[in-house]
mmCIF file with all atom_site columns, C-alpha atoms in Angstrom:
data_model
loop_
_atom_site.group_PDB
_atom_site.id
_atom_site.type_symbol
_atom_site.label_atom_id
_atom_site.label_alt_id
_atom_site.label_comp_id
_atom_site.label_asym_id
_atom_site.label_entity_id
_atom_site.label_seq_id
_atom_site.pdbx_PDB_ins_code
_atom_site.Cartn_x
_atom_site.Cartn_y
_atom_site.Cartn_z
_atom_site.occupancy
_atom_site.B_iso_or_equiv
_atom_site.pdbx_formal_charge
_atom_site.auth_seq_id
_atom_site.auth_comp_id
_atom_site.auth_asym_id
_atom_site.auth_atom_id
_atom_site.pdbx_PDB_model_num
ATOM 1   C CA . MET N 1 1   ? 79.523 -11.757 97.269  1.00 0.00 ? 1   MET N CA 1
ATOM 2   C CA . THR N 1 2   ? 76.051 -12.328 95.852  1.00 0.00 ? 2   THR N CA 1
ATOM 3   C CA . ASP N 1 3   ? 75.314 -14.944 98.519  1.00 0.00 ? 3   ASP N CA 1
ATOM 4   C CA . SER N 1 4   ? 74.950 -12.396 101.328 1.00 0.00 ? 4   SER N CA 1
ATOM 5   C CA . TYR N 1 5   ? 72.067 -10.691 103.057 1.00 0.00 ? 5   TYR N CA 1
ATOM 6   C CA . MET N 1 6   ? 71.636 -7.557  105.166 1.00 0.00 ? 6   MET N CA 1
ATOM 7   C CA . GLY N 1 7   ? 68.893 -6.675  107.626 1.00 0.00 ? 7   GLY N CA 1
ATOM 8   C CA . MET N 1 8   ? 68.060 -4.490  110.604 1.00 0.00 ? 8   MET N CA 1
ATOM 9   C CA . PHE N 1 9   ? 66.729 -6.434  113.575 1.00 0.00 ? 9   PHE N CA 1
ATOM 10  C CA . LEU N 1 10  ? 66.411 -3.727  116.217 1.00 0.00 ? 10  LEU N CA 1
ATOM 11  C CA . PRO N 1 11  ? 64.076 -1.962  116.809 1.00 0.00 ? 11  PRO N CA 1
ATOM 12  C CA . GLU N 1 12  ? 61.896 -4.958  116.033 1.00 0.00 ? 12  GLU N CA 1
ATOM 13  C CA . ASP N 1 13  ? 59.196 -2.846  114.352 1.00 0.00 ? 13  ASP N CA 1
ATOM 14  C CA . ILE N 1 14  ? 61.621 -0.928  112.134 1.00 0.00 ? 14  ILE N CA 1
ATOM 15  C CA . GLY N 1 15  ? 59.862 -2.037  108.953 1.00 0.00 ? 15  GLY N CA 1
ATOM 16  C CA . HIS N 1 16  ? 56.579 -0.460  110.049 1.00 0.00 ? 16  HIS N CA 1
ATOM 17  C CA . ARG N 1 17  ? 58.343 2.752   111.065 1.00 0.00 ? 17  ARG N CA 1
ATOM 18  C CA . ILE N 1 18  ? 60.062 3.063   107.691 1.00 0.00 ? 18  ILE N CA 1
ATOM 19  C CA . ILE N 1 19  ? 56.782 2.643   105.810 1.00 0.00 ? 19  ILE N CA 1
ATOM 20  C CA . HIS N 1 20  ? 55.033 5.172   108.078 1.00 0.00 ? 20  HIS N CA 1
ATOM 21  C CA . PHE N 1 21  ? 57.891 7.614   107.479 1.00 0.00 ? 21  PHE N CA 1
ATOM 22  C CA . ILE N 1 22  ? 57.741 7.138   103.704 1.00 0.00 ? 22  ILE N CA 1
ATOM 23  C CA . GLU N 1 23  ? 53.977 7.739   103.819 1.00 0.00 ? 23  GLU N CA 1
ATOM 24  C CA . GLY N 1 24  ? 54.522 10.970  105.770 1.00 0.00 ? 24  GLY N CA 1
ATOM 25  C CA . ARG N 1 25  ? 52.756 9.759   108.901 1.00 0.00 ? 25  ARG N CA 1
ATOM 26  C CA . ILE N 1 26  ? 55.833 10.272  111.097 1.00 0.00 ? 26  ILE N CA 1
ATOM 27  C CA . GLN N 1 27  ? 58.906 12.507  110.841 1.00 0.00 ? 27  GLN N CA 1
ATOM 28  C CA . PHE N 1 28  ? 62.640 11.973  111.210 1.00 0.00 ? 28  PHE N CA 1
ATOM 29  C CA . PRO N 1 29  ? 64.063 10.810  113.568 1.00 0.00 ? 29  PRO N CA 1
ATOM 30  C CA . PHE N 1 30  ? 61.696 7.862   113.929 1.00 0.00 ? 30  PHE N CA 1
ATOM 31  C CA . ILE N 1 31  ? 64.044 5.975   116.268 1.00 0.00 ? 31  ILE N CA 1
ATOM 32  C CA . ASN N 1 32  ? 64.653 7.445   119.729 1.00 0.00 ? 32  ASN N CA 1
ATOM 33  C CA . SER N 1 33  ? 68.133 8.172   121.050 1.00 0.00 ? 33  SER N CA 1
ATOM 34  C CA . ASN N 1 34  ? 67.770 5.620   123.861 1.00 0.00 ? 34  ASN N CA 1
ATOM 35  C CA . GLU N 1 35  ? 66.654 2.779   121.586 1.00 0.00 ? 35  GLU N CA 1
ATOM 36  C CA . LEU N 1 36  ? 69.037 0.028   120.601 1.00 0.00 ? 36  LEU N CA 1
ATOM 37  C CA . MET N 1 37  ? 69.625 -0.333  116.861 1.00 0.00 ? 37  MET N CA 1
ATOM 38  C CA . GLY N 1 38  ? 71.040 -3.552  115.470 1.00 0.00 ? 38  GLY N CA 1
ATOM 39  C CA . VAL N 1 39  ? 72.088 -4.473  111.930 1.00 0.00 ? 39  VAL N CA 1
ATOM 40  C CA . PHE N 1 40  ? 73.221 -7.850  110.632 1.00 0.00 ? 40  PHE N CA 1
ATOM 41  C CA . PHE N 1 41  ? 74.975 -9.149  107.548 1.00 0.00 ? 41  PHE N CA 1
ATOM 42  C CA . ILE N 1 42  ? 74.965 -12.865 106.735 1.00 0.00 ? 42  ILE N CA 1
ATOM 43  C CA . PHE N 1 43  ? 77.645 -14.159 104.374 1.00 0.00 ? 43  PHE N CA 1
ATOM 44  C CA . GLY N 1 44  ? 77.033 -17.466 102.644 1.00 0.00 ? 44  GLY N CA 1
ATOM 45  C CA . LYS N 1 45  ? 73.300 -17.129 103.293 1.00 0.00 ? 45  LYS N CA 1
ATOM 46  C CA . ASN N 1 46  ? 72.076 -19.682 100.780 1.00 0.00 ? 46  ASN N CA 1
ATOM 47  C CA . HIS N 1 47  ? 74.921 -22.179 100.599 1.00 0.00 ? 47  HIS N CA 1
ATOM 48  C CA . GLY N 1 48  ? 77.287 -21.489 103.485 1.00 0.00 ? 48  GLY N CA 1
ATOM 49  C CA . LEU N 1 49  ? 81.013 -20.840 103.147 1.00 0.00 ? 49  LEU N CA 1
ATOM 50  C CA . SER N 1 50  ? 82.541 -24.027 101.809 1.00 0.00 ? 50  SER N CA 1
ATOM 51  C CA . ASP N 1 51  ? 86.277 -23.345 101.955 1.00 0.00 ? 51  ASP N CA 1
ATOM 52  C CA . LYS N 1 52  ? 88.990 -21.078 103.336 1.00 0.00 ? 52  LYS N CA 1
ATOM 53  C CA . ASN N 1 53  ? 88.961 -18.776 100.322 1.00 0.00 ? 53  ASN N CA 1
ATOM 54  C CA . ASN N 1 54  ? 85.238 -18.134 100.792 1.00 0.00 ? 54  ASN N CA 1
ATOM 55  C CA . VAL N 1 55  ? 85.860 -17.277 104.440 1.00 0.00 ? 55  VAL N CA 1
ATOM 56  C CA . LEU N 1 56  ? 88.699 -14.884 103.550 1.00 0.00 ? 56  LEU N CA 1
ATOM 57  C CA . GLU N 1 57  ? 86.528 -13.214 100.917 1.00 0.00 ? 57  GLU N CA 1
ATOM 58  C CA . ALA N 1 58  ? 83.635 -12.849 103.347 1.00 0.00 ? 58  ALA N CA 1
ATOM 59  C CA . THR N 1 59  ? 85.933 -11.473 106.062 1.00 0.00 ? 59  THR N CA 1
ATOM 60  C CA . ASP N 1 60  ? 87.274 -8.857  103.667 1.00 0.00 ? 60  ASP N CA 1
ATOM 61  C CA . LEU N 1 61  ? 83.743 -7.906  102.641 1.00 0.00 ? 61  LEU N CA 1
ATOM 62  C CA . ALA N 1 62  ? 82.700 -7.641  106.301 1.00 0.00 ? 62  ALA N CA 1
ATOM 63  C CA . LYS N 1 63  ? 85.605 -5.283  107.053 1.00 0.00 ? 63  LYS N CA 1
ATOM 64  C CA . ARG N 1 64  ? 84.760 -3.136  104.031 1.00 0.00 ? 64  ARG N CA 1
ATOM 65  C CA . THR N 1 65  ? 81.129 -3.078  105.175 1.00 0.00 ? 65  THR N CA 1
ATOM 66  C CA . ILE N 1 66  ? 82.182 -1.752  108.582 1.00 0.00 ? 66  ILE N CA 1
ATOM 67  C CA . ALA N 1 67  ? 84.250 0.971   106.928 1.00 0.00 ? 67  ALA N CA 1
ATOM 68  C CA . SER N 1 68  ? 81.350 1.861   104.633 1.00 0.00 ? 68  SER N CA 1
ATOM 69  C CA . LEU N 1 69  ? 78.852 2.172   107.489 1.00 0.00 ? 69  LEU N CA 1
ATOM 70  C CA . THR N 1 70  ? 81.289 4.312   109.474 1.00 0.00 ? 70  THR N CA 1
ATOM 71  C CA . ASN N 1 71  ? 81.985 6.604   106.520 1.00 0.00 ? 71  ASN N CA 1
ATOM 72  C CA . THR N 1 72  ? 78.292 6.911   105.639 1.00 0.00 ? 72  THR N CA 1
ATOM 73  C CA . ALA N 1 73  ? 77.394 7.977   109.175 1.00 0.00 ? 73  ALA N CA 1
ATOM 74  C CA . ARG N 1 74  ? 80.253 10.479  109.124 1.00 0.00 ? 74  ARG N CA 1
ATOM 75  C CA . SER N 1 75  ? 79.078 11.953  105.811 1.00 0.00 ? 75  SER N CA 1
ATOM 76  C CA . TYR N 1 76  ? 75.521 12.338  107.114 1.00 0.00 ? 76  TYR N CA 1
ATOM 77  C CA . HIS N 1 77  ? 76.880 13.992  110.238 1.00 0.00 ? 77  HIS N CA 1
ATOM 78  C CA . VAL N 1 78  ? 78.451 16.838  108.250 1.00 0.00 ? 78  VAL N CA 1
ATOM 79  C CA . SER N 1 79  ? 75.586 17.178  105.750 1.00 0.00 ? 79  SER N CA 1
ATOM 80  C CA . ALA N 1 80  ? 73.363 20.214  106.238 1.00 0.00 ? 80  ALA N CA 1
ATOM 81  C CA . THR N 1 81  ? 70.269 18.434  104.895 1.00 0.00 ? 81  THR N CA 1
ATOM 82  C CA . ALA N 1 82  ? 70.793 14.992  106.418 1.00 0.00 ? 82  ALA N CA 1
ATOM 83  C CA . GLU N 1 83  ? 68.381 15.677  109.285 1.00 0.00 ? 83  GLU N CA 1
ATOM 84  C CA . ASP N 1 84  ? 65.582 17.050  107.104 1.00 0.00 ? 84  ASP N CA 1
ATOM 85  C CA . SER N 1 85  ? 62.584 14.702  106.779 1.00 0.00 ? 85  SER N CA 1
ATOM 86  C CA . THR N 1 86  ? 61.733 15.895  103.266 1.00 0.00 ? 86  THR N CA 1
ATOM 87  C CA . PHE N 1 87  ? 65.282 15.327  102.021 1.00 0.00 ? 87  PHE N CA 1
ATOM 88  C CA . ILE N 1 88  ? 65.508 11.861  103.607 1.00 0.00 ? 88  ILE N CA 1
ATOM 89  C CA . ARG N 1 89  ? 62.060 10.864  102.342 1.00 0.00 ? 89  ARG N CA 1
ATOM 90  C CA . HIS N 1 90  ? 63.078 11.979  98.834  1.00 0.00 ? 90  HIS N CA 1
ATOM 91  C CA . ASN N 1 91  ? 66.168 9.762   98.974  1.00 0.00 ? 91  ASN N CA 1
ATOM 92  C CA . TYR N 1 92  ? 64.049 6.826   100.126 1.00 0.00 ? 92  TYR N CA 1
ATOM 93  C CA . ALA N 1 93  ? 61.681 7.493   97.219  1.00 0.00 ? 93  ALA N CA 1
ATOM 94  C CA . LYS N 1 94  ? 64.600 7.288   94.775  1.00 0.00 ? 94  LYS N CA 1
ATOM 95  C CA . ASN N 1 95  ? 65.596 3.932   96.253  1.00 0.00 ? 95  ASN N CA 1
ATOM 96  C CA . ILE N 1 96  ? 61.994 2.739   95.980  1.00 0.00 ? 96  ILE N CA 1
ATOM 97  C CA . MET N 1 97  ? 61.853 3.732   92.315  1.00 0.00 ? 97  MET N CA 1
ATOM 98  C CA . GLN N 1 98  ? 65.046 1.809   91.628  1.00 0.00 ? 98  GLN N CA 1
ATOM 99  C CA . LEU N 1 99  ? 63.692 -1.179  93.539  1.00 0.00 ? 99  LEU N CA 1
ATOM 100 C CA . SER N 1 100 ? 60.416 -1.021  91.604  1.00 0.00 ? 100 SER N CA 1
ATOM 101 C CA . VAL N 1 101 ? 62.316 -1.148  88.306  1.00 0.00 ? 101 VAL N CA 1
ATOM 102 C CA . GLU N 1 102 ? 64.262 -4.166  89.533  1.00 0.00 ? 102 GLU N CA 1
ATOM 103 C CA . LEU N 1 103 ? 61.106 -5.942  90.697  1.00 0.00 ? 103 LEU N CA 1
ATOM 104 C CA . SER N 1 104 ? 59.297 -5.205  87.421  1.00 0.00 ? 104 SER N CA 1
ATOM 105 C CA . SER N 1 105 ? 62.118 -6.748  85.403  1.00 0.00 ? 105 SER N CA 1
ATOM 106 C CA . ASP N 1 106 ? 62.205 -9.875  87.580  1.00 0.00 ? 106 ASP N CA 1
ATOM 107 C CA . HIS N 1 107 ? 59.225 -11.984 86.486  1.00 0.00 ? 107 HIS N CA 1
ATOM 108 C CA . THR N 1 108 ? 59.981 -14.633 89.126  1.00 0.00 ? 108 THR N CA 1
ATOM 109 C CA . ILE N 1 109 ? 58.868 -12.226 91.876  1.00 0.00 ? 109 ILE N CA 1
ATOM 110 C CA . ASP N 1 110 ? 55.196 -11.522 92.497  1.00 0.00 ? 110 ASP N CA 1
ATOM 111 C CA . TYR N 1 111 ? 53.784 -9.308  95.254  1.00 0.00 ? 111 TYR N CA 1
ATOM 112 C CA . PRO N 1 112 ? 49.991 -9.783  95.167  1.00 0.00 ? 112 PRO N CA 1
ATOM 113 C CA . SER N 1 113 ? 49.343 -7.300  97.989  1.00 0.00 ? 113 SER N CA 1
ATOM 114 C CA . GLN N 1 114 ? 50.546 -3.837  98.997  1.00 0.00 ? 114 GLN N CA 1
ATOM 115 C CA . VAL N 1 115 ? 51.444 -5.220  102.418 1.00 0.00 ? 115 VAL N CA 1
ATOM 116 C CA . GLN N 1 116 ? 53.919 -7.657  100.871 1.00 0.00 ? 116 GLN N CA 1
ATOM 117 C CA . ARG N 1 117 ? 55.341 -4.958  98.606  1.00 0.00 ? 117 ARG N CA 1
ATOM 118 C CA . ASN N 1 118 ? 55.769 -2.618  101.597 1.00 0.00 ? 118 ASN N CA 1
ATOM 119 C CA . ARG N 1 119 ? 57.554 -5.370  103.501 1.00 0.00 ? 119 ARG N CA 1
ATOM 120 C CA . ARG N 1 120 ? 59.977 -5.752  100.597 1.00 0.00 ? 120 ARG N CA 1
ATOM 121 C CA . ILE N 1 121 ? 60.551 -1.979  100.440 1.00 0.00 ? 121 ILE N CA 1
ATOM 122 C CA . ALA N 1 122 ? 61.145 -1.708  104.198 1.00 0.00 ? 122 ALA N CA 1
ATOM 123 C CA . GLY N 1 123 ? 63.621 -4.580  104.048 1.00 0.00 ? 123 GLY N CA 1
ATOM 124 C CA . ASP N 1 124 ? 65.662 -3.195  101.175 1.00 0.00 ? 124 ASP N CA 1
ATOM 125 C CA . PRO N 1 125 ? 69.348 -3.006  102.216 1.00 0.00 ? 125 PRO N CA 1
ATOM 126 C CA . ARG N 1 126 ? 69.811 0.454   100.672 1.00 0.00 ? 126 ARG N CA 1
ATOM 127 C CA . ILE N 1 127 ? 66.998 1.910   102.758 1.00 0.00 ? 127 ILE N CA 1
ATOM 128 C CA . LEU N 1 128 ? 68.023 0.043   105.914 1.00 0.00 ? 128 LEU N CA 1
ATOM 129 C CA . THR N 1 129 ? 71.679 1.089   105.777 1.00 0.00 ? 129 THR N CA 1
ATOM 130 C CA . ASP N 1 130 ? 70.601 4.700   105.225 1.00 0.00 ? 130 ASP N CA 1
ATOM 131 C CA . CYS N 1 131 ? 68.150 4.488   108.112 1.00 0.00 ? 131 CYS N CA 1
ATOM 132 C CA . TYR N 1 132 ? 70.792 3.081   110.446 1.00 0.00 ? 132 TYR N CA 1
ATOM 133 C CA . SER N 1 133 ? 73.527 5.537   109.438 1.00 0.00 ? 133 SER N CA 1
ATOM 134 C CA . GLN N 1 134 ? 71.222 8.571   109.495 1.00 0.00 ? 134 GLN N CA 1
ATOM 135 C CA . HIS N 1 135 ? 70.158 7.919   113.074 1.00 0.00 ? 135 HIS N CA 1
ATOM 136 C CA . ILE N 1 136 ? 73.756 7.228   114.133 1.00 0.00 ? 136 ILE N CA 1
ATOM 137 C CA . ALA N 1 137 ? 74.706 10.606  112.681 1.00 0.00 ? 137 ALA N CA 1
ATOM 138 C CA . TYR N 1 138 ? 71.702 12.478  114.073 1.00 0.00 ? 138 TYR N CA 1
ATOM 139 C CA . PHE N 1 139 ? 72.286 11.337  117.658 1.00 0.00 ? 139 PHE N CA 1
ATOM 140 C CA . ARG N 1 140 ? 76.101 11.375  117.278 1.00 0.00 ? 140 ARG N CA 1
ATOM 141 C CA . GLN N 1 141 ? 76.283 7.819   118.530 1.00 0.00 ? 141 GLN N CA 1
ATOM 142 C CA . ASP N 1 142 ? 79.158 5.371   118.633 1.00 0.00 ? 142 ASP N CA 1
ATOM 143 C CA . GLN N 1 143 ? 79.103 1.999   116.899 1.00 0.00 ? 143 GLN N CA 1
ATOM 144 C CA . ILE N 1 144 ? 80.465 -1.420  117.728 1.00 0.00 ? 144 ILE N CA 1
ATOM 145 C CA . PHE N 1 145 ? 80.847 -4.322  115.325 1.00 0.00 ? 145 PHE N CA 1
ATOM 146 C CA . GLU N 1 146 ? 81.701 -7.982  115.667 1.00 0.00 ? 146 GLU N CA 1
ATOM 147 C CA . ILE N 1 147 ? 82.466 -10.521 112.958 1.00 0.00 ? 147 ILE N CA 1
ATOM 148 C CA . PHE N 1 148 ? 81.588 -14.133 113.729 1.00 0.00 ? 148 PHE N CA 1
ATOM 149 C CA . PRO N 1 149 ? 83.364 -16.914 111.798 1.00 0.00 ? 149 PRO N CA 1
ATOM 150 C CA . PRO N 1 150 ? 81.231 -19.651 110.221 1.00 0.00 ? 150 PRO N CA 1
ATOM 151 C CA . PHE N 1 151 ? 79.051 -21.260 112.873 1.00 0.00 ? 151 PHE N CA 1
ATOM 152 C CA . ASP N 1 152 ? 79.169 -24.976 113.525 1.00 0.00 ? 152 ASP N CA 1
ATOM 153 C CA . ASN N 1 153 ? 76.573 -27.259 115.102 1.00 0.00 ? 153 ASN N CA 1
ATOM 154 C CA . GLN N 1 154 ? 77.947 -26.954 118.611 1.00 0.00 ? 154 GLN N CA 1
ATOM 155 C CA . ASN N 1 155 ? 77.594 -23.156 118.760 1.00 0.00 ? 155 ASN N CA 1
ATOM 156 C CA . LEU N 1 156 ? 73.963 -22.901 117.668 1.00 0.00 ? 156 LEU N CA 1
ATOM 157 C CA . PRO N 1 157 ? 70.553 -23.520 119.226 1.00 0.00 ? 157 PRO N CA 1
ATOM 158 C CA . SER N 1 158 ? 68.849 -26.363 117.360 1.00 0.00 ? 158 SER N CA 1
ATOM 159 C CA . PRO N 1 159 ? 66.081 -24.230 115.749 1.00 0.00 ? 159 PRO N CA 1
ATOM 160 C CA . LEU N 1 160 ? 68.650 -21.905 114.134 1.00 0.00 ? 160 LEU N CA 1
ATOM 161 C CA . LYS N 1 161 ? 71.103 -24.456 112.749 1.00 0.00 ? 161 LYS N CA 1
ATOM 162 C CA . LYS N 1 162 ? 69.503 -24.503 109.299 1.00 0.00 ? 162 LYS N CA 1
ATOM 163 C CA . LYS N 1 163 ? 69.760 -20.712 108.975 1.00 0.00 ? 163 LYS N CA 1
ATOM 164 C CA . LEU N 1 164 ? 73.217 -20.119 110.424 1.00 0.00 ? 164 LEU N CA 1
ATOM 165 C CA . GLN N 1 165 ? 75.314 -23.275 110.195 1.00 0.00 ? 165 GLN N CA 1
ATOM 166 C CA . GLY N 1 166 ? 78.316 -22.599 107.970 1.00 0.00 ? 166 GLY N CA 1
ATOM 167 C CA . ARG N 1 167 ? 77.472 -18.901 107.681 1.00 0.00 ? 167 ARG N CA 1
ATOM 168 C CA . MET N 1 168 ? 79.497 -15.885 108.772 1.00 0.00 ? 168 MET N CA 1
ATOM 169 C CA . VAL N 1 169 ? 77.700 -13.038 110.528 1.00 0.00 ? 169 VAL N CA 1
ATOM 170 C CA . LEU N 1 170 ? 78.596 -9.386  111.041 1.00 0.00 ? 170 LEU N CA 1
ATOM 171 C CA . LEU N 1 171 ? 76.652 -7.555  113.752 1.00 0.00 ? 171 LEU N CA 1
ATOM 172 C CA . GLY N 1 172 ? 76.591 -3.820  114.436 1.00 0.00 ? 172 GLY N CA 1
ATOM 173 C CA . TYR N 1 173 ? 75.020 -1.758  117.229 1.00 0.00 ? 173 TYR N CA 1
ATOM 174 C CA . ASN N 1 174 ? 74.672 1.950   118.045 1.00 0.00 ? 174 ASN N CA 1
ATOM 175 C CA . VAL N 1 175 ? 76.552 1.735   121.357 1.00 0.00 ? 175 VAL N CA 1
ATOM 176 C CA . LYS N 1 176 ? 80.143 2.420   122.388 1.00 0.00 ? 176 LYS N CA 1
ATOM 177 C CA . ASP N 1 177 ? 80.888 -0.957  124.017 1.00 0.00 ? 177 ASP N CA 1
ATOM 178 C CA . ARG N 1 178 ? 79.405 -4.293  125.059 1.00 0.00 ? 178 ARG N CA 1
ATOM 179 C CA . ASN N 1 179 ? 78.515 -2.982  128.514 1.00 0.00 ? 179 ASN N CA 1
ATOM 180 C CA . SER N 1 180 ? 75.851 -0.832  126.862 1.00 0.00 ? 180 SER N CA 1
ATOM 181 C CA . LEU N 1 181 ? 74.051 -3.894  125.466 1.00 0.00 ? 181 LEU N CA 1
ATOM 182 C CA . PRO N 1 182 ? 71.259 -5.759  127.313 1.00 0.00 ? 182 PRO N CA 1
ATOM 183 C CA . SER N 1 183 ? 73.740 -8.633  127.771 1.00 0.00 ? 183 SER N CA 1
ATOM 184 C CA . SER N 1 184 ? 77.500 -8.950  127.498 1.00 0.00 ? 184 SER N CA 1
ATOM 185 C CA . SER N 1 185 ? 77.067 -10.887 124.250 1.00 0.00 ? 185 SER N CA 1
ATOM 186 C CA . THR N 1 186 ? 76.664 -9.078  120.941 1.00 0.00 ? 186 THR N CA 1
ATOM 187 C CA . LEU N 1 187 ? 75.240 -12.285 119.477 1.00 0.00 ? 187 LEU N CA 1
ATOM 188 C CA . LEU N 1 188 ? 72.424 -12.922 121.956 1.00 0.00 ? 188 LEU N CA 1
ATOM 189 C CA . PRO N 1 189 ? 70.079 -10.056 120.917 1.00 0.00 ? 189 PRO N CA 1
ATOM 190 C CA . PHE N 1 190 ? 70.366 -11.203 117.286 1.00 0.00 ? 190 PHE N CA 1
ATOM 191 C CA . LEU N 1 191 ? 69.721 -14.862 118.128 1.00 0.00 ? 191 LEU N CA 1
ATOM 192 C CA . ASN N 1 192 ? 66.710 -13.888 120.268 1.00 0.00 ? 192 ASN N CA 1
ATOM 193 C CA . TRP N 1 193 ? 65.271 -11.842 117.398 1.00 0.00 ? 193 TRP N CA 1
ATOM 194 C CA . LEU N 1 194 ? 65.966 -14.563 114.834 1.00 0.00 ? 194 LEU N CA 1
ATOM 195 C CA . ASN N 1 195 ? 64.300 -17.140 117.043 1.00 0.00 ? 195 ASN N CA 1
ATOM 196 C CA . LYS N 1 196 ? 61.172 -14.951 117.353 1.00 0.00 ? 196 LYS N CA 1
ATOM 197 C CA . VAL N 1 197 ? 61.024 -14.484 113.584 1.00 0.00 ? 197 VAL N CA 1
ATOM 198 C CA . ASP N 1 198 ? 61.443 -18.217 113.063 1.00 0.00 ? 198 ASP N CA 1
ATOM 199 C CA . THR N 1 199 ? 58.664 -18.948 115.563 1.00 0.00 ? 199 THR N CA 1
ATOM 200 C CA . LYS N 1 200 ? 56.237 -16.587 113.798 1.00 0.00 ? 200 LYS N CA 1
ATOM 201 C CA . GLN N 1 201 ? 56.764 -18.217 110.390 1.00 0.00 ? 201 GLN N CA 1
#
């Protein structure tokens, strides 16, 4: 589905860490083993999921996404070079080159400053999924996932209704079960982060 979006919301400063890693200022791993990582996928981001077929399609995509993340972490785990900073940085550079080509061909997008361009690079789904899976593999961590059906008004805090109403969400964490999360809810850390982002804008 083209109307979907992926991001990494924990650690909250992950974008800065990725840029510092790409610039060679820090080495891999740049997330500690005791830090909570969180990824999210929103389906129906722009328009919501309008009917049952859309929901079934999004559910299938969410399940395939879980399988893909699991397989990617497993492949990094058995790779001899997957923990090497130079190798990982080179792969990020290839993704950046591809992203630069895409941005150059899209005349509707303009990044007047390097800061804005870096923010776009650090938020690229290809780089974020690699970052998440590489650290899962490096620390040999478990993962949990939860798929949330389209939200309605009653299940959302008022400030987040515009962003999440009618959308499906897939959340993933680098822990073995819910008891390892700050709260028993997999949704709460994401909502707290989203609320902070919304407040800053």
